[in-house]
PDB file of C-alpha atoms in Angstrom:
ATOM      1  CA  GLU C   1       3.397  15.381   1.422  1.00  0.00           C
ATOM      2  CA  THR C   2       5.147  12.481  -1.201  1.00  0.00           C
ATOM      3  CA  GLY C   3       5.194  14.863  -4.373  1.00  0.00           C
ATOM      4  CA  VAL C   4       4.176  12.073  -6.067  1.00  0.00           C
ATOM      5  CA  THR C   5       0.875  13.137  -8.241  1.00  0.00           C
ATOM      6  CA  GLN C   6      -2.635  10.753  -9.810  1.00  0.00           C
ATOM      7  CA  SER C   7      -4.808  11.997 -12.157  1.00  0.00           C
ATOM      8  CA  PRO C   8      -7.706  12.502 -12.586  1.00  0.00           C
ATOM      9  CA  THR C   9      -8.555  12.492  -8.689  1.00  0.00           C
ATOM     10  CA  HIS C  10     -12.583  10.654  -9.503  1.00  0.00           C
ATOM     11  CA  LEU C  11     -13.609   9.141 -12.389  1.00  0.00           C
ATOM     12  CA  ILE C  12     -16.694   6.482 -13.481  1.00  0.00           C
ATOM     13  CA  LYS C  13     -17.593   5.337 -16.401  1.00  0.00           C
ATOM     14  CA  THR C  14     -19.671   3.026 -17.680  1.00  0.00           C
ATOM     15  CA  ARG C  15     -18.778  -1.420 -18.058  1.00  0.00           C
ATOM     16  CA  GLY C  16     -17.133  -1.839 -20.822  1.00  0.00           C
ATOM     17  CA  GLN C  17     -15.481   1.773 -21.437  1.00  0.00           C
ATOM     18  CA  GLN C  18     -11.571   1.790 -21.673  1.00  0.00           C
ATOM     19  CA  VAL C  19      -9.684   4.004 -18.794  1.00  0.00           C
ATOM     20  CA  THR C  20      -6.130   5.437 -18.463  1.00  0.00           C
ATOM     21  CA  LEU C  21      -4.745   6.496 -15.227  1.00  0.00           C
ATOM     22  CA  ARG C  22      -1.797   8.778 -14.216  1.00  0.00           C
ATOM     23  CA  CYS C  23       0.562   9.324 -12.330  1.00  0.00           C
ATOM     24  CA  SER C  24       3.666  11.219 -11.927  1.00  0.00           C
ATOM     25  CA  SER C  25       6.632  10.023  -9.286  1.00  0.00           C
ATOM     26  CA  GLN C  26       8.702  11.903  -7.066  1.00  0.00           C
ATOM     27  CA  SER C  27      12.309  13.571  -8.268  1.00  0.00           C
ATOM     28  CA  GLY C  28      14.523  11.132  -8.872  1.00  0.00           C
ATOM     29  CA  HIS C  29      12.171   7.697  -8.234  1.00  0.00           C
ATOM     30  CA  ASN C  30      12.850   5.338 -11.317  1.00  0.00           C
ATOM     31  CA  THR C  31      10.295   2.386  -9.782  1.00  0.00           C
ATOM     32  CA  VAL C  32       6.288   2.850 -10.334  1.00  0.00           C
ATOM     33  CA  SER C  33       4.268   0.618  -9.060  1.00  0.00           C
ATOM     34  CA  TRP C  34       0.725   0.666  -9.597  1.00  0.00           C
ATOM     35  CA  TYR C  35      -1.806  -1.092  -6.280  1.00  0.00           C
ATOM     36  CA  GLN C  36      -5.951  -1.891  -6.717  1.00  0.00           C
ATOM     37  CA  GLN C  37      -7.726  -1.091  -3.628  1.00  0.00           C
ATOM     38  CA  ALA C  38     -11.326  -2.499  -3.060  1.00  0.00           C
ATOM     39  CA  LEU C  39     -13.518  -0.340  -0.081  1.00  0.00           C
ATOM     40  CA  GLY C  40     -12.785  -2.029   2.752  1.00  0.00           C
ATOM     41  CA  GLN C  41      -9.053  -3.942   1.708  1.00  0.00           C
ATOM     42  CA  GLY C  42      -5.216  -3.240   1.599  1.00  0.00           C
ATOM     43  CA  PRO C  43      -3.639  -2.831  -1.715  1.00  0.00           C
ATOM     44  CA  GLN C  44      -3.321  -5.070  -4.353  1.00  0.00           C
ATOM     45  CA  PHE C  45      -0.090  -5.307  -6.514  1.00  0.00           C
ATOM     46  CA  ILE C  46      -0.699  -4.948 -10.101  1.00  0.00           C
ATOM     47  CA  PHE C  47       2.360  -4.071 -11.683  1.00  0.00           C
ATOM     48  CA  GLN C  48       5.815  -2.215 -11.421  1.00  0.00           C
ATOM     49  CA  TYR C  49       7.552  -0.473 -14.036  1.00  0.00           C
ATOM     50  CA  TYR C  50      11.675  -0.221 -14.176  1.00  0.00           C
ATOM     51  CA  ARG C  51      12.725   2.300 -16.600  1.00  0.00           C
ATOM     52  CA  GLU C  52      10.102   1.680 -19.366  1.00  0.00           C
ATOM     53  CA  GLU C  53       9.999  -2.006 -18.405  1.00  0.00           C
ATOM     54  CA  GLU C  54       6.724  -3.691 -16.726  1.00  0.00           C
ATOM     55  CA  ASN C  55       9.100  -5.177 -13.865  1.00  0.00           C
ATOM     56  CA  GLY C  56       6.478  -7.863 -12.365  1.00  0.00           C
ATOM     57  CA  ARG C  57       2.835  -8.447 -12.718  1.00  0.00           C
ATOM     58  CA  GLY C  58      -0.128  -9.666  -9.837  1.00  0.00           C
ATOM     59  CA  ASN C  59      -2.578 -11.159 -10.698  1.00  0.00           C
ATOM     60  CA  PHE C  60      -4.275  -9.205 -12.515  1.00  0.00           C
ATOM     61  CA  PRO C  61      -5.467  -9.955 -16.051  1.00  0.00           C
ATOM     62  CA  PRO C  62      -4.062  -8.833 -19.755  1.00  0.00           C
ATOM     63  CA  ARG C  63      -6.820  -5.771 -19.664  1.00  0.00           C
ATOM     64  CA  PHE C  64      -4.889  -4.239 -17.309  1.00  0.00           C
ATOM     65  CA  SER C  65      -1.424  -2.489 -18.633  1.00  0.00           C
ATOM     66  CA  GLY C  66       0.637  -0.014 -18.315  1.00  0.00           C
ATOM     67  CA  LEU C  67       3.616   2.007 -19.849  1.00  0.00           C
ATOM     68  CA  GLN C  68       5.801   4.496 -17.765  1.00  0.00           C
ATOM     69  CA  PHE C  69       7.773   7.020 -20.059  1.00  0.00           C
ATOM     70  CA  PRO C  70      11.414   8.186 -19.731  1.00  0.00           C
ATOM     71  CA  ASN C  71      10.768  11.222 -17.603  1.00  0.00           C
ATOM     72  CA  TYR C  72       9.395   7.901 -15.150  1.00  0.00           C
ATOM     73  CA  SER C  73       5.320   9.201 -14.977  1.00  0.00           C
ATOM     74  CA  SER C  74       3.318   6.373 -15.763  1.00  0.00           C
ATOM     75  CA  GLU C  75      -0.303   5.116 -16.703  1.00  0.00           C
ATOM     76  CA  LEU C  76      -2.476   2.905 -16.217  1.00  0.00           C
ATOM     77  CA  ASN C  77      -4.468   1.908 -18.588  1.00  0.00           C
ATOM     78  CA  VAL C  78      -7.838  -0.199 -18.152  1.00  0.00           C
ATOM     79  CA  ASN C  79      -9.736  -2.460 -21.368  1.00  0.00           C
ATOM     80  CA  ALA C  80     -12.982  -3.705 -21.203  1.00  0.00           C
ATOM     81  CA  LEU C  81     -13.892  -2.274 -16.900  1.00  0.00           C
ATOM     82  CA  GLU C  82     -16.257  -4.398 -15.443  1.00  0.00           C
ATOM     83  CA  LEU C  83     -18.000  -3.203 -12.308  1.00  0.00           C
ATOM     84  CA  ASP C  84     -15.837  -5.250 -10.359  1.00  0.00           C
ATOM     85  CA  ASP C  85     -13.309  -2.629 -11.849  1.00  0.00           C
ATOM     86  CA  SER C  86     -14.726   0.094  -9.289  1.00  0.00           C
ATOM     87  CA  ALA C  87     -11.851   0.424  -6.433  1.00  0.00           C
ATOM     88  CA  LEU C  88      -8.842   3.135  -5.668  1.00  0.00           C
ATOM     89  CA  TYR C  89      -6.251   3.322  -7.529  1.00  0.00           C
ATOM     90  CA  LEU C  90      -2.908   3.963  -6.180  1.00  0.00           C
ATOM     91  CA  CYS C  91       0.459   5.049  -7.746  1.00  0.00           C
ATOM     92  CA  ALA C  92       3.760   4.714  -5.537  1.00  0.00           C
ATOM     93  CA  SER C  93       7.198   5.262  -6.503  1.00  0.00           C
ATOM     94  CA  SER C  94      10.375   4.336  -5.336  1.00  0.00           C
ATOM     95  CA  PHE C  95      14.050   3.737  -6.253  1.00  0.00           C
ATOM     96  CA  VAL C  96      15.329   0.517  -7.212  1.00  0.00           C
ATOM     97  CA  GLY C  97      16.462  -2.131  -5.122  1.00  0.00           C
ATOM     98  CA  PRO C  98      15.075  -3.798  -2.351  1.00  0.00           C
ATOM     99  CA  SER C  99      13.016  -3.368   0.113  1.00  0.00           C
ATOM    100  CA  ASP C 100      12.860   0.985  -0.507  1.00  0.00           C
ATOM    101  CA  GLU C 101       9.737   2.222   1.313  1.00  0.00           C
ATOM    102  CA  GLN C 102       7.705   3.605  -1.813  1.00  0.00           C
ATOM    103  CA  TYR C 103       5.550   6.808  -1.914  1.00  0.00           C
ATOM    104  CA  PHE C 104       2.107   6.364  -2.911  1.00  0.00           C
ATOM    105  CA  GLY C 105      -0.009   9.114  -4.873  1.00  0.00           C
ATOM    106  CA  PRO C 106      -3.578  10.562  -3.417  1.00  0.00           C
ATOM    107  CA  GLY C 107      -5.494   8.493  -5.665  1.00  0.00           C
ATOM    108  CA  THR C 108      -7.797   7.787  -8.065  1.00  0.00           C
ATOM    109  CA  ARG C 109     -11.468   6.741  -7.567  1.00  0.00           C
ATOM    110  CA  LEU C 110     -12.219   4.814 -10.546  1.00  0.00           C
ATOM    111  CA  THR C 111     -16.070   3.858 -10.526  1.00  0.00           C
ATOM    112  CA  VAL C 112     -18.163   1.489 -13.011  1.00  0.00           C
ATOM    113  CA  THR C 113     -21.776   1.687 -12.958  1.00  0.00           C
TER     114      THR C 113
ATOM    115  CA  GLY L   1      -0.571 -18.332  -2.268  1.00  0.00           C
ATOM    116  CA  GLN L   2       1.100 -15.709  -0.548  1.00  0.00           C
ATOM    117  CA  GLN L   3      -0.429 -14.012   1.961  1.00  0.00           C
ATOM    118  CA  VAL L   4      -0.564 -11.563   5.104  1.00  0.00           C
ATOM    119  CA  MET L   5      -2.918 -11.603   7.204  1.00  0.00           C
ATOM    120  CA  GLN L   6      -3.510  -9.264  10.069  1.00  0.00           C
ATOM    121  CA  ILE L   7      -5.516  -9.184  13.265  1.00  0.00           C
ATOM    122  CA  PRO L   8      -7.882  -7.676  14.588  1.00  0.00           C
ATOM    123  CA  GLN L   9     -10.059  -6.302  11.418  1.00  0.00           C
ATOM    124  CA  TYR L  10     -11.246  -2.749  13.673  1.00  0.00           C
ATOM    125  CA  GLN L  11     -10.125  -1.825  17.015  1.00  0.00           C
ATOM    126  CA  HIS L  12     -11.745   1.007  19.388  1.00  0.00           C
ATOM    127  CA  VAL L  13     -10.084   2.588  22.116  1.00  0.00           C
ATOM    128  CA  GLN L  14     -10.796   5.575  24.103  1.00  0.00           C
ATOM    129  CA  GLU L  15      -8.482   8.109  23.795  1.00  0.00           C
ATOM    130  CA  GLY L  16      -4.948   7.193  25.976  1.00  0.00           C
ATOM    131  CA  GLU L  17      -5.761   3.327  25.850  1.00  0.00           C
ATOM    132  CA  ASP L  18      -2.468   1.308  23.961  1.00  0.00           C
ATOM    133  CA  PHE L  19      -3.788  -0.281  20.421  1.00  0.00           C
ATOM    134  CA  THR L  20      -1.716  -3.238  19.670  1.00  0.00           C
ATOM    135  CA  THR L  21      -2.492  -5.333  16.140  1.00  0.00           C
ATOM    136  CA  TYR L  22      -0.917  -8.636  15.158  1.00  0.00           C
ATOM    137  CA  CYS L  23       0.779  -8.900  11.198  1.00  0.00           C
ATOM    138  CA  ASN L  24       1.002 -12.801  10.138  1.00  0.00           C
ATOM    139  CA  SER L  25       2.274 -14.098   6.653  1.00  0.00           C
ATOM    140  CA  SER L  26       2.157 -17.058   5.204  1.00  0.00           C
ATOM    141  CA  THR L  27       6.174 -17.072   4.210  1.00  0.00           C
ATOM    142  CA  THR L  28       9.221 -16.044   5.322  1.00  0.00           C
ATOM    143  CA  LEU L  29      10.097 -12.897   4.926  1.00  0.00           C
ATOM    144  CA  SER L  30      13.303 -10.131   4.125  1.00  0.00           C
ATOM    145  CA  ASN L  31      11.359  -7.238   5.804  1.00  0.00           C
ATOM    146  CA  ILE L  32       8.290  -6.181   6.821  1.00  0.00           C
ATOM    147  CA  GLN L  33       7.038  -2.244   6.400  1.00  0.00           C
ATOM    148  CA  TRP L  34       4.017  -0.940   8.289  1.00  0.00           C
ATOM    149  CA  TYR L  35       1.868   2.102   6.509  1.00  0.00           C
ATOM    150  CA  LYS L  36      -0.945   4.418   8.138  1.00  0.00           C
ATOM    151  CA  GLN L  37      -3.893   5.056   6.047  1.00  0.00           C
ATOM    152  CA  ARG L  38      -6.248   7.666   7.464  1.00  0.00           C
ATOM    153  CA  PRO L  39      -9.703   7.605   6.062  1.00  0.00           C
ATOM    154  CA  GLY L  40     -10.132   9.207   2.447  1.00  0.00           C
ATOM    155  CA  GLY L  41      -6.316   8.882   2.227  1.00  0.00           C
ATOM    156  CA  HIS L  42      -3.365   7.222   0.952  1.00  0.00           C
ATOM    157  CA  PRO L  43      -1.092   4.849   2.734  1.00  0.00           C
ATOM    158  CA  VAL L  44       1.793   6.612   4.466  1.00  0.00           C
ATOM    159  CA  PHE L  45       5.427   4.620   5.204  1.00  0.00           C
ATOM    160  CA  LEU L  46       6.264   4.876   9.058  1.00  0.00           C
ATOM    161  CA  ILE L  47       9.355   2.185   8.984  1.00  0.00           C
ATOM    162  CA  GLN L  48      10.300  -0.819   7.820  1.00  0.00           C
ATOM    163  CA  LEU L  49      11.847  -3.737   9.874  1.00  0.00           C
ATOM    164  CA  VAL L  50      14.498  -6.185   8.507  1.00  0.00           C
ATOM    165  CA  LYS L  51      15.978  -7.504  11.382  1.00  0.00           C
ATOM    166  CA  SER L  52      14.820 -11.083  13.531  1.00  0.00           C
ATOM    167  CA  GLY L  53      13.669 -10.042  16.014  1.00  0.00           C
ATOM    168  CA  GLU L  54      14.144  -5.942  15.760  1.00  0.00           C
ATOM    169  CA  VAL L  55      12.264  -3.798  18.026  1.00  0.00           C
ATOM    170  CA  LYS L  56      11.756  -0.392  16.455  1.00  0.00           C
ATOM    171  CA  LYS L  57      10.669   3.038  18.479  1.00  0.00           C
ATOM    172  CA  GLN L  58       8.546   5.632  17.184  1.00  0.00           C
ATOM    173  CA  LYS L  59       7.616   8.302  19.724  1.00  0.00           C
ATOM    174  CA  ARG L  60       4.481   6.574  21.401  1.00  0.00           C
ATOM    175  CA  LEU L  61       5.023   3.369  18.523  1.00  0.00           C
ATOM    176  CA  THR L  62       6.595   0.642  18.937  1.00  0.00           C
ATOM    177  CA  PHE L  63       7.581  -1.909  15.807  1.00  0.00           C
ATOM    178  CA  GLN L  64       8.761  -5.509  16.533  1.00  0.00           C
ATOM    179  CA  PHE L  65       9.799  -8.147  13.255  1.00  0.00           C
ATOM    180  CA  GLY L  66       9.503 -11.728  15.192  1.00  0.00           C
ATOM    181  CA  GLU L  67      12.067 -14.606  15.252  1.00  0.00           C
ATOM    182  CA  ALA L  68      11.107 -16.216  12.172  1.00  0.00           C
ATOM    183  CA  LYS L  69      10.707 -13.564  10.478  1.00  0.00           C
ATOM    184  CA  LYS L  70       6.461 -14.075   9.831  1.00  0.00           C
ATOM    185  CA  ASN L  71       4.920 -12.161  11.379  1.00  0.00           C
ATOM    186  CA  SER L  72       5.254  -8.431  13.106  1.00  0.00           C
ATOM    187  CA  SER L  73       3.412  -6.713  15.455  1.00  0.00           C
ATOM    188  CA  LEU L  74       2.584  -2.580  16.442  1.00  0.00           C
ATOM    189  CA  HIS L  75       1.987  -1.234  19.592  1.00  0.00           C
ATOM    190  CA  ILE L  76       0.350   2.497  19.978  1.00  0.00           C
ATOM    191  CA  THR L  77       0.871   3.194  24.008  1.00  0.00           C
ATOM    192  CA  ALA L  78      -1.736   6.180  25.015  1.00  0.00           C
ATOM    193  CA  THR L  79      -3.470   6.617  21.504  1.00  0.00           C
ATOM    194  CA  GLN L  80      -4.701  10.007  20.201  1.00  0.00           C
ATOM    195  CA  THR L  81      -6.931  10.547  18.015  1.00  0.00           C
ATOM    196  CA  THR L  82      -4.441  11.461  15.745  1.00  0.00           C
ATOM    197  CA  ASP L  83      -3.688   7.785  15.427  1.00  0.00           C
ATOM    198  CA  VAL L  84      -7.198   6.933  13.460  1.00  0.00           C
ATOM    199  CA  GLY L  85      -7.351   4.734  10.482  1.00  0.00           C
ATOM    200  CA  THR L  86      -6.445   1.724   9.608  1.00  0.00           C
ATOM    201  CA  TYR L  87      -3.147   0.440  10.116  1.00  0.00           C
ATOM    202  CA  PHE L  88      -1.281  -2.601   7.091  1.00  0.00           C
ATOM    203  CA  CYS L  89       1.843  -4.839   6.598  1.00  0.00           C
ATOM    204  CA  ALA L  90       3.449  -5.180   4.033  1.00  0.00           C
ATOM    205  CA  GLY L  91       6.293  -7.904   2.776  1.00  0.00           C
ATOM    206  CA  PRO L  92       7.648  -8.558  -0.521  1.00  0.00           C
ATOM    207  CA  GLU L  93       6.369 -11.096  -3.160  1.00  0.00           C
ATOM    208  CA  GLY L  94       8.160 -13.693  -2.293  1.00  0.00           C
ATOM    209  CA  GLY L  95       9.264 -13.151   0.386  1.00  0.00           C
ATOM    210  CA  GLY L  96      12.256 -12.172  -0.460  1.00  0.00           C
ATOM    211  CA  ALA L  97      14.031  -9.164  -1.354  1.00  0.00           C
ATOM    212  CA  THR L  98      11.750  -7.044  -3.932  1.00  0.00           C
ATOM    213  CA  ASN L  99      10.021  -4.031  -3.524  1.00  0.00           C
ATOM    214  CA  LYS L 100       6.384  -4.973  -4.491  1.00  0.00           C
ATOM    215  CA  LEU L 101       4.486  -5.024  -2.199  1.00  0.00           C
ATOM    216  CA  ILE L 102       2.061  -7.850  -0.381  1.00  0.00           C
ATOM    217  CA  PHE L 103      -0.177  -5.043   1.896  1.00  0.00           C
ATOM    218  CA  GLY L 104      -2.359  -6.502   5.024  1.00  0.00           C
ATOM    219  CA  THR L 105      -5.370  -6.744   5.659  1.00  0.00           C
ATOM    220  CA  GLY L 106      -5.560  -4.341   8.192  1.00  0.00           C
ATOM    221  CA  THR L 107      -6.789  -2.945  11.495  1.00  0.00           C
ATOM    222  CA  LEU L 108      -8.791   0.196  11.610  1.00  0.00           C
ATOM    223  CA  LEU L 109      -8.456   2.005  14.326  1.00  0.00           C
ATOM    224  CA  ALA L 110     -11.228   3.631  15.698  1.00  0.00           C
ATOM    225  CA  VAL L 111     -10.197   6.280  18.462  1.00  0.00           C
ATOM    226  CA  GLN L 112     -12.976   7.927  20.757  1.00  0.00           C
ATOM    227  CA  PRO L 113     -11.961  11.042  22.919  1.00  0.00           C
TER     228      PRO L 113
END
C-alpha cells in the first residue's frame, strides 16, 4: 500500500449538488495531483497542488476546485454536479521535482444520478 | 492537444504466453512511466524510463523507450494470472520535466489459466 488515503470510498449525489472529496498524502510528500478516471479510460489530470498553491490545471471547468492544507492533505470540490462527473477520482502524492512517480490512493467512486 | 495512445485496447492470452503493449505519444517526452491497475484497484507505479533507447527489466517485464522518445513498449514474458489488469503508460504534460501526467488509453490484459 502507498500510504495515500482517500475518503469517502463511495458517494452518490444528485445532479446539481456539490461534493467534497478528501485525500491524505503519503508522509513527506508535498505535492498532490487529482485525476478523474471514467469507466474504461485512463486517468485524466484535473489539477495539482504544491505547498498549498495550485500548480497546474488540466482541461476541467472552474466548478472543479481544490485546496491543499499545511499538512499537505488535499480536497477536491466539485460544484453543480453533472451526470458526466460520475467517475473514480484519484489523488496521487509525490515529491516536487521532475518526473517523480505518483503514489495513488484507492480513489473515491462518485456516482451522479 | 497532447495525446498518448496505446495498442491494443484489450488482449486475451493463455497463461504462459507472452504479451506486449505499445504506447505512442504525439509529443516527444522527457520520460515515460508505466502503471498497472488491477480490476477495481488504483494505478500502481511500475517503472520510469528517461533515456532514449533505454531498456529496463523487472523479472518477466521488459520496458523500452524509443530512440525518438515518443514511443514505448512493455513486454511480459510467460504471463501469469497475477498479471491481469490494465497497463497504462504516462508521459509528462507538454513533454517536459513535470510530474503532471498524461495517461495513455491503457491496455487491458486478461490471462486465462
